[in-house]
Short mmCIF file of N, CA and C in Angstrom, two decimals:
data_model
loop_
_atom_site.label_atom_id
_atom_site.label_comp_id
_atom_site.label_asym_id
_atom_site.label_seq_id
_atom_site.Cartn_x
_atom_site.Cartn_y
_atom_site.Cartn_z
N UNK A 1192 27.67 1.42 59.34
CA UNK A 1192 28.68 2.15 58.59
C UNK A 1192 28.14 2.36 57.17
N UNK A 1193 28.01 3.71 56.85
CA UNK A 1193 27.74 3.82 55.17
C UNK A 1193 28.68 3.31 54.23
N UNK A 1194 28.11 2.84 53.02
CA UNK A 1194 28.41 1.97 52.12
C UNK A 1194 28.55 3.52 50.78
N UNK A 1195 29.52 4.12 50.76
CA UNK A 1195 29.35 5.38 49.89
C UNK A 1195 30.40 5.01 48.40
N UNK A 1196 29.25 5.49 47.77
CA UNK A 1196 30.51 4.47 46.16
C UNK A 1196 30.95 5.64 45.52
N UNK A 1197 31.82 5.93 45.15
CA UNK A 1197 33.12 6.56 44.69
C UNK A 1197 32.19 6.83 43.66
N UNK A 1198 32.76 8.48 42.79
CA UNK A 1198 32.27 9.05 41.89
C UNK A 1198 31.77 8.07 40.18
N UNK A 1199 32.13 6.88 40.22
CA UNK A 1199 31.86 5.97 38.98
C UNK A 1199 30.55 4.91 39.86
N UNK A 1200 30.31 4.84 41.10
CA UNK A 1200 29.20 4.20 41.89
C UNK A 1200 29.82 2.89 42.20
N UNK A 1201 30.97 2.78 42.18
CA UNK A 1201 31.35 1.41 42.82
C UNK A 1201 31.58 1.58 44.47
N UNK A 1202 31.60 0.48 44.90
CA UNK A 1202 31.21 0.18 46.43
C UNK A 1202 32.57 -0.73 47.12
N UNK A 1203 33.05 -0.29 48.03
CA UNK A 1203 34.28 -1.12 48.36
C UNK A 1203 33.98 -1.35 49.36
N UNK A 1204 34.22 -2.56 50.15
CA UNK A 1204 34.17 -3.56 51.18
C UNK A 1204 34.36 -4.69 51.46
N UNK A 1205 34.77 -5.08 53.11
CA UNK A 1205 34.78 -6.72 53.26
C UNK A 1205 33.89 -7.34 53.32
N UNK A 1206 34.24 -9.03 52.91
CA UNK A 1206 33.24 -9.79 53.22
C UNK A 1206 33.12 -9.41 54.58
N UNK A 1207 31.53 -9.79 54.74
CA UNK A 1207 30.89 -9.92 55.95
C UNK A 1207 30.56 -8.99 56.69
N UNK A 1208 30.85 -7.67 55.95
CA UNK A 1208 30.69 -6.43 56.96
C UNK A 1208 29.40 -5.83 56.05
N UNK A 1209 28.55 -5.39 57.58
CA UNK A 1209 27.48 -4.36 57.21
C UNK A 1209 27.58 -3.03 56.59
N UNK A 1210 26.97 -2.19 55.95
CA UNK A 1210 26.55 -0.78 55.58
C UNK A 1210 25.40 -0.69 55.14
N UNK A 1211 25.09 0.72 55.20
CA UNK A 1211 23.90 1.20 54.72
C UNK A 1211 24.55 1.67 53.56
N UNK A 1212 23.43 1.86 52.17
CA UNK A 1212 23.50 2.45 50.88
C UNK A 1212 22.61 3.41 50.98
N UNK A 1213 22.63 4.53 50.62
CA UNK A 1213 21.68 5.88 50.64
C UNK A 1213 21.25 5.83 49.19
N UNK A 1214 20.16 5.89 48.63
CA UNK A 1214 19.61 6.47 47.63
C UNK A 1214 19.22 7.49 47.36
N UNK A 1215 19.71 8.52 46.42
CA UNK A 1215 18.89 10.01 46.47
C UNK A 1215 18.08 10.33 45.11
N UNK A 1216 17.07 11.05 45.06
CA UNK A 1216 16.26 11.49 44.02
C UNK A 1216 15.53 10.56 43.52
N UNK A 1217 14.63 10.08 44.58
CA UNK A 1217 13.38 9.00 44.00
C UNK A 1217 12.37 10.36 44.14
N UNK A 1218 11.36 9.89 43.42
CA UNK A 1218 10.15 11.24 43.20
C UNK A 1218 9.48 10.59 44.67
N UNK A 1219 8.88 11.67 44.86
CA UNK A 1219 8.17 12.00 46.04
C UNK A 1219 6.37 11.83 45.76
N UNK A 1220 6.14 11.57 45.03
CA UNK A 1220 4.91 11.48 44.32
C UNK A 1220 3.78 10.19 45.07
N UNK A 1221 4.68 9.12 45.44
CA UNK A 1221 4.44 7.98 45.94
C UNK A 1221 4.91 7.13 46.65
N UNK A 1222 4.84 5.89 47.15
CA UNK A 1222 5.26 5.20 47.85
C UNK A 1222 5.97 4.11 47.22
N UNK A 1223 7.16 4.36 46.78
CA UNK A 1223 7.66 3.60 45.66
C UNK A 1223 8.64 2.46 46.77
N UNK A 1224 8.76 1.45 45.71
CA UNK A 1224 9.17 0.15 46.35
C UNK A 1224 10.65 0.39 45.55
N UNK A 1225 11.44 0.24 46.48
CA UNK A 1225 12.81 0.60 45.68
C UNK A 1225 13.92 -1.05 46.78
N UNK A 1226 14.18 -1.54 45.39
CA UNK A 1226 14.97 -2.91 45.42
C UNK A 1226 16.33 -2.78 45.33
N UNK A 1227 17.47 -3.89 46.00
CA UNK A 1227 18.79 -3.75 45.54
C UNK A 1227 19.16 -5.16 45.70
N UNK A 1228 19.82 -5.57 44.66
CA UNK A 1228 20.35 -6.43 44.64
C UNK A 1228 21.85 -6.82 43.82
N UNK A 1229 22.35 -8.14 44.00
CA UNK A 1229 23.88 -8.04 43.85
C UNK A 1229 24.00 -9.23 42.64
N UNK A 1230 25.12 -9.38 42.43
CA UNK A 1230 25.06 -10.25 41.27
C UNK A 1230 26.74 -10.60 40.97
N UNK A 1231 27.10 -11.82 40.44
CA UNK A 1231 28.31 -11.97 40.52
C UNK A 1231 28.74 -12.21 39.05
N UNK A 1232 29.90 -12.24 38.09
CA UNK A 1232 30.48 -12.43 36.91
C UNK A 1232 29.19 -12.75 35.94
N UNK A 1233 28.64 -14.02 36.90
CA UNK A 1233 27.99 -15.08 35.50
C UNK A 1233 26.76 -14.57 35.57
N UNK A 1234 26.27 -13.43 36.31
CA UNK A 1234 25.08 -12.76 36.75
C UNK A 1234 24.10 -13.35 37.57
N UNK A 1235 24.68 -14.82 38.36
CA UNK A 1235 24.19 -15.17 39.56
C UNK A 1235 23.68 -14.52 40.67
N UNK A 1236 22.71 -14.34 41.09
CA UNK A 1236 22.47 -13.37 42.46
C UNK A 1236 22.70 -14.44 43.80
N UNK A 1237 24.07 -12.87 44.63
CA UNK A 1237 24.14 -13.23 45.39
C UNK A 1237 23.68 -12.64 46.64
N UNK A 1238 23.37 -13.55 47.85
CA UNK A 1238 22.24 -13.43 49.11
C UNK A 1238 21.03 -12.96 48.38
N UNK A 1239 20.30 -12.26 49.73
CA UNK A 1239 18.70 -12.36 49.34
C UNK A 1239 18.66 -10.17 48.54
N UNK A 1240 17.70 -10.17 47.65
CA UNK A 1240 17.41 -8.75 47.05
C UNK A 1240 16.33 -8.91 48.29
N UNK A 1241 16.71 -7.08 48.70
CA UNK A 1241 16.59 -5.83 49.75
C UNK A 1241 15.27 -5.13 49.12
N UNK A 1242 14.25 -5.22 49.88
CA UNK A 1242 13.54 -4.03 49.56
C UNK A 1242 13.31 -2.92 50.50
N UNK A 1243 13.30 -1.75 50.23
CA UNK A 1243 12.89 -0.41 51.22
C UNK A 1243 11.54 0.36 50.56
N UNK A 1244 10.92 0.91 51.60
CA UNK A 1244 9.48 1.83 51.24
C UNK A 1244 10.11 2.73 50.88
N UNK A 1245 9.91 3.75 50.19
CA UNK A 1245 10.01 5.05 49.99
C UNK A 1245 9.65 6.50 50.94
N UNK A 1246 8.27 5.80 51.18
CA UNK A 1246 7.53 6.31 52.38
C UNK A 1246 7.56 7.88 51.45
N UNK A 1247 7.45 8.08 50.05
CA UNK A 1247 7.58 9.53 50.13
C UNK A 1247 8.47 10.33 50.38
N UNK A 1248 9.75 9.44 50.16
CA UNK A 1248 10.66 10.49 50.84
C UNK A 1248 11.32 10.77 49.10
N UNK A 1249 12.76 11.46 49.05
CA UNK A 1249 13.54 11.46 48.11
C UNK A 1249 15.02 10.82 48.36
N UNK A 1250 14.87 10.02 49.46
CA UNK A 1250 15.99 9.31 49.60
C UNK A 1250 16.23 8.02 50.68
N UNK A 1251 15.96 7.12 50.52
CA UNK A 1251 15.99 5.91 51.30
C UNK A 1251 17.91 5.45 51.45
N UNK A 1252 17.52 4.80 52.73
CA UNK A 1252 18.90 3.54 53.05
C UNK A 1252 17.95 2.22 53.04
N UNK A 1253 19.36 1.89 52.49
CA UNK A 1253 18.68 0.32 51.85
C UNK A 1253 20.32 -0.22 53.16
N UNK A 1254 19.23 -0.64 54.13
CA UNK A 1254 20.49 -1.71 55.02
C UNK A 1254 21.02 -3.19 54.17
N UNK A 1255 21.97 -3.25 54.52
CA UNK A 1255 22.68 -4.17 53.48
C UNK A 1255 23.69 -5.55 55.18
N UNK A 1256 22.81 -6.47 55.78
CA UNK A 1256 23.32 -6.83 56.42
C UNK A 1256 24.87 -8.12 56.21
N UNK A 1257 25.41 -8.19 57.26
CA UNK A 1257 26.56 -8.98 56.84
C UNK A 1257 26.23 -10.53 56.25
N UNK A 1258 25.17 -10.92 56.55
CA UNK A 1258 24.73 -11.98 56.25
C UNK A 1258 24.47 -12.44 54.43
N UNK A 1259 24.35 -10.67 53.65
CA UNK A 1259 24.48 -10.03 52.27
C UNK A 1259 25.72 -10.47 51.76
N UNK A 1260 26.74 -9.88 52.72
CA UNK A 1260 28.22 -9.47 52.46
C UNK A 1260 29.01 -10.91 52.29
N UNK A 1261 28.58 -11.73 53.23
CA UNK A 1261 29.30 -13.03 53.76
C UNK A 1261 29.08 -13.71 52.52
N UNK A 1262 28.44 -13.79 51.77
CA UNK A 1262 28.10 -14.41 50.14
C UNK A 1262 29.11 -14.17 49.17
N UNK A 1263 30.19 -13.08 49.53
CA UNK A 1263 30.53 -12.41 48.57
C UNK A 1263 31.53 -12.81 48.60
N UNK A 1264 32.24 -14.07 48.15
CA UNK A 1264 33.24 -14.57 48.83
C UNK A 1264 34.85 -14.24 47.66
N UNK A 1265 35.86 -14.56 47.99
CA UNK A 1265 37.06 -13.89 47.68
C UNK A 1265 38.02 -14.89 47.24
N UNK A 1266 38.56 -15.71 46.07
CA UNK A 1266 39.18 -16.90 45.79
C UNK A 1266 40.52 -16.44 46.76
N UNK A 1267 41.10 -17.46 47.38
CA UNK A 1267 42.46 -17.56 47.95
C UNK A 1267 43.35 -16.88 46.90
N UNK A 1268 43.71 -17.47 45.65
CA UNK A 1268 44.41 -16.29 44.80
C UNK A 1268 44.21 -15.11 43.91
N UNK A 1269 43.40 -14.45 44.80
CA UNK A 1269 42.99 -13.12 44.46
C UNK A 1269 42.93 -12.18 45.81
N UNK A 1270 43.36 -11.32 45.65
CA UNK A 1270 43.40 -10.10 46.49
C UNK A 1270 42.04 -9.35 47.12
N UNK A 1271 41.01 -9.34 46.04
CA UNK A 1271 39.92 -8.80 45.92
C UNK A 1271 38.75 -9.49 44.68
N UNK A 1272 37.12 -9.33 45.11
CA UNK A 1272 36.36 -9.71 44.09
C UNK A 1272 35.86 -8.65 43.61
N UNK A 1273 35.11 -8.71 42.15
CA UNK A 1273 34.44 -7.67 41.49
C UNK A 1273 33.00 -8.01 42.12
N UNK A 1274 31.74 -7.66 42.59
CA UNK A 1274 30.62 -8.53 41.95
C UNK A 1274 29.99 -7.44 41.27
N UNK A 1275 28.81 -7.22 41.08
CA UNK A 1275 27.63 -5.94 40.82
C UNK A 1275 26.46 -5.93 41.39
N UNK A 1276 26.05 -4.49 41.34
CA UNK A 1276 24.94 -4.47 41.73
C UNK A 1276 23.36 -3.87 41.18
N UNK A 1277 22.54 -3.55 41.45
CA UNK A 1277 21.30 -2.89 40.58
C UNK A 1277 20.13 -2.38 41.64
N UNK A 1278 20.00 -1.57 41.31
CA UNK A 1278 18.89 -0.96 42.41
C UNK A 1278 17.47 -0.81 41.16
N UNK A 1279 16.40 -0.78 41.59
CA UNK A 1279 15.20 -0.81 41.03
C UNK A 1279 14.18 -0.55 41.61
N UNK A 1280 12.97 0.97 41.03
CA UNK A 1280 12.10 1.36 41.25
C UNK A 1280 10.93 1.19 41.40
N UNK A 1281 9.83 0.71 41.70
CA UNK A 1281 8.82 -0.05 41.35
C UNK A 1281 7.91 0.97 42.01
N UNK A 1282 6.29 1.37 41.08
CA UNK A 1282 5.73 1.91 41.33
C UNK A 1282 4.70 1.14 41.87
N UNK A 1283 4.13 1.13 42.75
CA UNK A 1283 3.09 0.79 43.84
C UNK A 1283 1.33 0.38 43.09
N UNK A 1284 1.41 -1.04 43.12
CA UNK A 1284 0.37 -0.97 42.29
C UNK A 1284 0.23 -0.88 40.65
N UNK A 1285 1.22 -0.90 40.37
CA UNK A 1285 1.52 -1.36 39.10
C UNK A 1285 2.56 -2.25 38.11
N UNK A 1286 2.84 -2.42 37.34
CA UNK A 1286 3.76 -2.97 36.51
C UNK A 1286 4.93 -2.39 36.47
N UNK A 1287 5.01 -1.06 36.64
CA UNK A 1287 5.77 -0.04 36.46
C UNK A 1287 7.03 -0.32 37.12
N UNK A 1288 8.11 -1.01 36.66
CA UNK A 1288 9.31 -0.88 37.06
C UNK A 1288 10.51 -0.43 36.48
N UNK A 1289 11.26 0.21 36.80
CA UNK A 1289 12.60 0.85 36.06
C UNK A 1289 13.99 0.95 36.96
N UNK A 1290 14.89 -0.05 36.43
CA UNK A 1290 16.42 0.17 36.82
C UNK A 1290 16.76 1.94 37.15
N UNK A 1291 17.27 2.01 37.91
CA UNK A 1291 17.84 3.15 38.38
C UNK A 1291 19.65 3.59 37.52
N UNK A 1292 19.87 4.77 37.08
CA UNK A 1292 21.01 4.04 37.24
C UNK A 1292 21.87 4.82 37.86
N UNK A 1293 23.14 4.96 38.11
CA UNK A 1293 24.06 5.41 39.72
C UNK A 1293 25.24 5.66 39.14
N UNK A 1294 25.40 6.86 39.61
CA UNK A 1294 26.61 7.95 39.51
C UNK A 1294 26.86 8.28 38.26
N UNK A 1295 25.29 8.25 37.10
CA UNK A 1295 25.54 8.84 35.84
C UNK A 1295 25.47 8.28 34.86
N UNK A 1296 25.54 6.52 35.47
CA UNK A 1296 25.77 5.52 34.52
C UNK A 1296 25.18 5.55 33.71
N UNK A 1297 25.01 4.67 32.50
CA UNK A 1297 23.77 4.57 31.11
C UNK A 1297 23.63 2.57 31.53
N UNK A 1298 23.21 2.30 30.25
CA UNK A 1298 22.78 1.08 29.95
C UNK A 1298 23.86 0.29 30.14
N UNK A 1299 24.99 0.74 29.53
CA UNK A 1299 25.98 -0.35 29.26
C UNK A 1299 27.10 -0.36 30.65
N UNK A 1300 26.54 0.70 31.84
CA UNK A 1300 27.76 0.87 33.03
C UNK A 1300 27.11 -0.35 33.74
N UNK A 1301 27.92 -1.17 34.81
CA UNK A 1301 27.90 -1.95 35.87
C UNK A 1301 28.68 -1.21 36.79
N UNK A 1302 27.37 -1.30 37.80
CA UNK A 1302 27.33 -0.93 39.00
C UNK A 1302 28.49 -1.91 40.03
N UNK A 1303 29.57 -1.41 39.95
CA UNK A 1303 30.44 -2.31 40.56
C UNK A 1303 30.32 -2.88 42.51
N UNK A 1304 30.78 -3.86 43.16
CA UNK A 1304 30.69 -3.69 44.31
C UNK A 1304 32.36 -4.37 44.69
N UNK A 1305 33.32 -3.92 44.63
CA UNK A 1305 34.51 -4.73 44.96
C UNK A 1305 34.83 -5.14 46.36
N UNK A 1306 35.14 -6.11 46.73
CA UNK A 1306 35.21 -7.03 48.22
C UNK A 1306 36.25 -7.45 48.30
N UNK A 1307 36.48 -6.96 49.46
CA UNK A 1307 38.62 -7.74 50.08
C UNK A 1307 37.81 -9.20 51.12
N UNK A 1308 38.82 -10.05 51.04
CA UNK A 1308 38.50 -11.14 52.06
C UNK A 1308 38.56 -10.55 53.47
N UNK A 1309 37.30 -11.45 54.59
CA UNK A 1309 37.40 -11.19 55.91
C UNK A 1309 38.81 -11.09 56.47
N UNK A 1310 38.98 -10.15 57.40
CA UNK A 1310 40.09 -9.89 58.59
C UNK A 1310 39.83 -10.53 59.59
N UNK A 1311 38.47 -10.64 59.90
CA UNK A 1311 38.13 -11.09 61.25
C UNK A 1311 37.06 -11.41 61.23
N UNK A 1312 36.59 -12.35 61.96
CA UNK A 1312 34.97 -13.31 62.08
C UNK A 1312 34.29 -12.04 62.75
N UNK A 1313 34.42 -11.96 63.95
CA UNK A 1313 33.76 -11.27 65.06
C UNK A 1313 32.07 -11.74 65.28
N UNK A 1314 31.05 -10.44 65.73
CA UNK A 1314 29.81 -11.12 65.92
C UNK A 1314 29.31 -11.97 66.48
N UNK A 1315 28.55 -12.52 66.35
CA UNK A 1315 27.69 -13.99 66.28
C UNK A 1315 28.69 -15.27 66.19
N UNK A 1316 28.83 -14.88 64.81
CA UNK A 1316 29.85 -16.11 64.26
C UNK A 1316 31.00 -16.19 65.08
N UNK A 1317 31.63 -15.60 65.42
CA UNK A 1317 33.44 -15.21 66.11
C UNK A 1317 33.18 -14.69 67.59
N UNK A 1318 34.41 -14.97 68.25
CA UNK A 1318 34.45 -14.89 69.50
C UNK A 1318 33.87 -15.70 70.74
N UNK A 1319 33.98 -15.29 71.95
CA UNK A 1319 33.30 -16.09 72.69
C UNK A 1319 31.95 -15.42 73.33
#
């Protein structure tokens, strides 16, 4: 299921559920290493940072499995969590890295990811 963030780039979902994130307008020039990762209030990272090839294209999915999501956990008296996120460019063979930033943002926007608590285990974990 795509993971599509609303015109400010925030991302809504449950714990524990998968999506893909689409990236568009990486240069085509190279084989760029393009990263995502999540981060919570105190800027803790949470689960493991995602890398995807570029392969040359101008737009990668960065799979984001539930095993990501399940980290993202939801206090009993709260409805919903904030965390954030950051995607990052890395040129191949060099030092060369640069934050991306999403849906327009500048320096000072956070990339929001907001999370409702699980409905249901299912999977692996749930059921018989």
């Amino acid at each position: 299921m795509p993971f599509i963030p609303d015109a400010d780039g925030t991302i809504t979902t449950y714990q524990g559920d998968t999506g893909d994130l689409i990236i568009n307008g990486i240069p085509v020039d190279q084989n760029y290493r393009v990263y995502f990762a999540i981060q919570d209030a105190k800027r803790n990272f949470k689960g493991s940072e995602i890398m995807v090839n570029s392969l040359n294209q101008s737009s990668v999915v960065i799979h984001i499995p539930a095993e990501v999501t399940d980290e993202l956990s939801v206090p009993l008296n709260k409805s919903y969590e904030t965390y954030y996120y950051g995607i990052k460019l890395v040129t191949p063979g060099t030092f060369d890295e640069n934050t991306l930033f999403v849906s327009g943002g500048g320096f000072a926007t956070q990339n929001k990811i907001i999370v409702y608590p699980k409905k249901v285990e299912g999977g692996i974990n749930g059921g018989n």
